[in-house]
């Protein structure tokens, strides 16, 4: 099978390209390098022995996107490309709606033109909004009280894809709702290297460890959780990458929806302790005010992915910390 991976030089995309190539898929990458570097393609070659064809194309460029799709002869598309910084999306909602939604519409138009009927979409647990419970199953309602324009783009794209699947009964769509991806490739050569100011825990921990930030702010320690700090479901990025292969192997006409998470909740303080244990160094932190929009606790119920895709996480938080430290030591 030949796969187009949009956003394939990004964090999750690059790890997925490695797993696809290792499994014998033919891959091409489309990315505008808004949040990644072209050199990632060389690292992919170093890790797999195969250099995927790279198209530096913006999905907002409808004609260029169509050309890639027409010439590629793809069997499926995995669509990672998008802007993802939650706080930035609150400051620049129009940019997020334009990039994520128009970009996806252009991709869908190009797929339609070229007769490509299979799409795996990077969605997010954020589409559940604030569902009033901590354990998220795929049948919970979505779209209510989503805290950011970023999250709303994911919800809106899910709805667009559901509508298209009604209109075209041959369209095969997988909506994969990721929980919190962390970690790096075990070689330490691929990892998360965001441009700009991150607002996810792990990239901030990495910046503190590198000395770029003096300390980590823990936003709130009086939540109703095991130690008062927020609890999330962290998933190793290589497990997440493998979830995409499981999805590709189980595609059928219509829309299928899966949570990709570990099913376990880990608090911010537990994450700090795990990083300190793996690195052997203290991570300076302070307790700060709660952040608007943060839910106290949520985690995936990942049983549907296990039962229907035969996929579950295999790597631990400790693995993720060790791999992150290898990556940090390389850069
Ligand atoms: N990392 C997370 O915590 C998380 C959680 C849930 C969902 N997701 C989603 O997974 C996907 C991948 O996330 P990531 O963490 O790898 O992010 P990333 O920023 O590392 O990768 C996204 C890639 O898309 C590219 N891109 C953005 N806009 C583009 C456009 N208009 N045209 C072409 N390329 C474009 C960027 O340059 C980048 O390489 C995103 O859609 C993200 O929203 C991420």
PDB file of N, CA and C in Angstrom, residues 218-258:
ATOM      1  N   UNK A 218       3.572  24.200  37.915  1.00  0.00           N
ATOM      2  CA  UNK A 218       2.518  23.181  38.053  1.00  0.00           C
ATOM      3  C   UNK A 218       1.232  23.960  38.305  1.00  0.00           C
ATOM      4  N   UNK A 219       0.326  23.903  37.324  1.00  0.00           N
ATOM      5  CA  UNK A 219      -0.858  24.758  37.407  1.00  0.00           C
ATOM      6  C   UNK A 219      -1.931  24.129  38.286  1.00  0.00           C
ATOM      7  N   UNK A 220      -1.870  24.437  39.563  1.00  0.00           N
ATOM      8  CA  UNK A 220      -2.889  23.974  40.510  1.00  0.00           C
ATOM      9  C   UNK A 220      -2.484  22.693  41.210  1.00  0.00           C
ATOM     10  N   UNK A 221      -2.598  22.703  42.567  1.00  0.00           N
ATOM     11  CA  UNK A 221      -2.357  21.458  43.323  1.00  0.00           C
ATOM     12  C   UNK A 221      -3.493  21.187  44.298  1.00  0.00           C
ATOM     13  N   UNK A 222      -4.660  21.788  43.954  1.00  0.00           N
ATOM     14  CA  UNK A 222      -5.819  21.573  44.814  1.00  0.00           C
ATOM     15  C   UNK A 222      -7.002  21.003  44.025  1.00  0.00           C
ATOM     16  N   UNK A 223      -6.694  20.267  42.982  1.00  0.00           N
ATOM     17  CA  UNK A 223      -7.751  19.582  42.223  1.00  0.00           C
ATOM     18  C   UNK A 223      -8.163  18.302  42.966  1.00  0.00           C
ATOM     19  N   UNK A 224      -9.387  17.833  42.727  1.00  0.00           N
ATOM     20  CA  UNK A 224      -9.817  16.592  43.397  1.00  0.00           C
ATOM     21  C   UNK A 224      -9.205  15.354  42.728  1.00  0.00           C
ATOM     22  N   UNK A 225      -7.887  15.234  42.787  1.00  0.00           N
ATOM     23  CA  UNK A 225      -7.168  14.100  42.186  1.00  0.00           C
ATOM     24  C   UNK A 225      -6.261  13.471  43.233  1.00  0.00           C
ATOM     25  N   UNK A 226      -5.522  12.425  42.856  1.00  0.00           N
ATOM     26  CA  UNK A 226      -4.742  11.668  43.858  1.00  0.00           C
ATOM     27  C   UNK A 226      -3.751  12.543  44.627  1.00  0.00           C
ATOM     28  N   UNK A 227      -3.125  13.526  43.969  1.00  0.00           N
ATOM     29  CA  UNK A 227      -2.200  14.395  44.699  1.00  0.00           C
ATOM     30  C   UNK A 227      -2.500  15.877  44.494  1.00  0.00           C
ATOM     31  N   UNK A 228      -3.674  16.169  43.947  1.00  0.00           N
ATOM     32  CA  UNK A 228      -4.096  17.565  43.781  1.00  0.00           C
ATOM     33  C   UNK A 228      -3.698  18.170  42.433  1.00  0.00           C
ATOM     34  N   UNK A 229      -2.798  17.483  41.680  1.00  0.00           N
ATOM     35  CA  UNK A 229      -2.412  18.028  40.373  1.00  0.00           C
ATOM     36  C   UNK A 229      -3.191  17.301  39.267  1.00  0.00           C
ATOM     37  N   UNK A 230      -3.216  17.906  38.084  1.00  0.00           N
ATOM     38  CA  UNK A 230      -4.044  17.350  36.993  1.00  0.00           C
ATOM     39  C   UNK A 230      -3.549  15.975  36.556  1.00  0.00           C
ATOM     40  N   UNK A 231      -4.492  15.121  36.212  1.00  0.00           N
ATOM     41  CA  UNK A 231      -4.175  13.748  35.803  1.00  0.00           C
ATOM     42  C   UNK A 231      -4.549  13.568  34.331  1.00  0.00           C
ATOM     43  N   UNK A 232      -3.598  13.028  33.556  1.00  0.00           N
ATOM     44  CA  UNK A 232      -3.813  12.793  32.125  1.00  0.00           C
ATOM     45  C   UNK A 232      -3.354  11.395  31.751  1.00  0.00           C
ATOM     46  N   UNK A 233      -3.761  10.992  30.547  1.00  0.00           N
ATOM     47  CA  UNK A 233      -3.391   9.676  30.018  1.00  0.00           C
ATOM     48  C   UNK A 233      -2.246   9.891  29.026  1.00  0.00           C
ATOM     49  N   UNK A 234      -1.039   9.530  29.427  1.00  0.00           N
ATOM     50  CA  UNK A 234       0.138   9.721  28.564  1.00  0.00           C
ATOM     51  C   UNK A 234       0.399   8.462  27.768  1.00  0.00           C
ATOM     52  N   UNK A 235       0.689   8.652  26.477  1.00  0.00           N
ATOM     53  CA  UNK A 235       0.920   7.506  25.596  1.00  0.00           C
ATOM     54  C   UNK A 235       2.231   7.713  24.855  1.00  0.00           C
ATOM     55  N   UNK A 236       3.062   6.672  24.848  1.00  0.00           N
ATOM     56  CA  UNK A 236       4.351   6.748  24.142  1.00  0.00           C
ATOM     57  C   UNK A 236       4.087   6.939  22.650  1.00  0.00           C
ATOM     58  N   UNK A 237       4.820   7.853  22.044  1.00  0.00           N
ATOM     59  CA  UNK A 237       4.559   8.210  20.641  1.00  0.00           C
ATOM     60  C   UNK A 237       4.743   7.018  19.690  1.00  0.00           C
ATOM     61  N   UNK A 238       5.594   6.059  20.059  1.00  0.00           N
ATOM     62  CA  UNK A 238       5.777   4.896  19.173  1.00  0.00           C
ATOM     63  C   UNK A 238       4.553   3.965  19.277  1.00  0.00           C
ATOM     64  N   UNK A 239       3.977   3.841  20.469  1.00  0.00           N
ATOM     65  CA  UNK A 239       2.712   3.098  20.588  1.00  0.00           C
ATOM     66  C   UNK A 239       1.638   3.784  19.745  1.00  0.00           C
ATOM     67  N   UNK A 240       1.602   5.106  19.836  1.00  0.00           N
ATOM     68  CA  UNK A 240       0.601   5.863  19.078  1.00  0.00           C
ATOM     69  C   UNK A 240       0.812   5.643  17.574  1.00  0.00           C
ATOM     70  N   UNK A 241       2.069   5.701  17.146  1.00  0.00           N
ATOM     71  CA  UNK A 241       2.380   5.479  15.723  1.00  0.00           C
ATOM     72  C   UNK A 241       1.855   4.109  15.284  1.00  0.00           C
ATOM     73  N   UNK A 242       2.077   3.105  16.120  1.00  0.00           N
ATOM     74  CA  UNK A 242       1.630   1.749  15.759  1.00  0.00           C
ATOM     75  C   UNK A 242       0.104   1.665  15.690  1.00  0.00           C
ATOM     76  N   UNK A 243      -0.576   2.500  16.449  1.00  0.00           N
ATOM     77  CA  UNK A 243      -2.042   2.550  16.385  1.00  0.00           C
ATOM     78  C   UNK A 243      -2.525   2.897  14.979  1.00  0.00           C
ATOM     79  N   UNK A 244      -1.730   3.705  14.262  1.00  0.00           N
ATOM     80  CA  UNK A 244      -2.120   4.083  12.893  1.00  0.00           C
ATOM     81  C   UNK A 244      -2.008   2.900  11.929  1.00  0.00           C
ATOM     82  N   UNK A 245      -1.028   2.039  12.172  1.00  0.00           N
ATOM     83  CA  UNK A 245      -0.903   0.850  11.314  1.00  0.00           C
ATOM     84  C   UNK A 245      -2.071  -0.089  11.574  1.00  0.00           C
ATOM     85  N   UNK A 246      -2.430  -0.224  12.860  1.00  0.00           N
ATOM     86  CA  UNK A 246      -3.577  -1.075  13.206  1.00  0.00           C
ATOM     87  C   UNK A 246      -4.841  -0.516  12.554  1.00  0.00           C
ATOM     88  N   UNK A 247      -4.966   0.802  12.543  1.00  0.00           N
ATOM     89  CA  UNK A 247      -6.148   1.428  11.930  1.00  0.00           C
ATOM     90  C   UNK A 247      -6.166   1.157  10.424  1.00  0.00           C
ATOM     91  N   UNK A 248      -5.024   1.363   9.765  1.00  0.00           N
ATOM     92  CA  UNK A 248      -4.953   1.173   8.302  1.00  0.00           C
ATOM     93  C   UNK A 248      -5.352  -0.240   7.893  1.00  0.00           C
ATOM     94  N   UNK A 249      -4.978  -1.202   8.755  1.00  0.00           N
ATOM     95  CA  UNK A 249      -5.234  -2.607   8.421  1.00  0.00           C
ATOM     96  C   UNK A 249      -6.694  -2.993   8.632  1.00  0.00           C
ATOM     97  N   UNK A 250      -7.463  -2.100   9.243  1.00  0.00           N
ATOM     98  CA  UNK A 250      -8.853  -2.444   9.577  1.00  0.00           C
ATOM     99  C   UNK A 250      -9.852  -1.470   8.973  1.00  0.00           C
ATOM    100  N   UNK A 251      -9.494  -0.883   7.836  1.00  0.00           N
ATOM    101  CA  UNK A 251     -10.395   0.115   7.261  1.00  0.00           C
ATOM    102  C   UNK A 251     -11.527  -0.542   6.481  1.00  0.00           C
ATOM    103  N   UNK A 252     -12.703   0.086   6.613  1.00  0.00           N
ATOM    104  CA  UNK A 252     -13.905  -0.374   5.887  1.00  0.00           C
ATOM    105  C   UNK A 252     -14.698   0.873   5.515  1.00  0.00           C
ATOM    106  N   UNK A 253     -15.624   0.768   4.572  1.00  0.00           N
ATOM    107  CA  UNK A 253     -16.442   1.937   4.264  1.00  0.00           C
ATOM    108  C   UNK A 253     -17.174   2.438   5.512  1.00  0.00           C
ATOM    109  N   UNK A 254     -17.261   3.756   5.637  1.00  0.00           N
ATOM    110  CA  UNK A 254     -17.922   4.368   6.791  1.00  0.00           C
ATOM    111  C   UNK A 254     -16.904   4.938   7.763  1.00  0.00           C
ATOM    112  N   UNK A 255     -17.419   5.421   8.895  1.00  0.00           N
ATOM    113  CA  UNK A 255     -16.559   6.097   9.882  1.00  0.00           C
ATOM    114  C   UNK A 255     -16.358   5.189  11.084  1.00  0.00           C
ATOM    115  N   UNK A 256     -15.111   5.021  11.480  1.00  0.00           N
ATOM    116  CA  UNK A 256     -14.841   4.294  12.722  1.00  0.00           C
ATOM    117  C   UNK A 256     -14.060   5.227  13.646  1.00  0.00           C
ATOM    118  N   UNK A 257     -14.329   5.109  14.934  1.00  0.00           N
ATOM    119  CA  UNK A 257     -13.751   6.043  15.905  1.00  0.00           C
ATOM    120  C   UNK A 257     -13.060   5.257  17.020  1.00  0.00           C
ATOM    121  N   UNK A 258     -11.811   5.615  17.303  1.00  0.00           N
ATOM    122  CA  UNK A 258     -11.076   4.921  18.374  1.00  0.00           C
ATOM    123  C   UNK A 258     -10.312   5.900  19.248  1.00  0.00           C
TER     124      UNK A 258
END
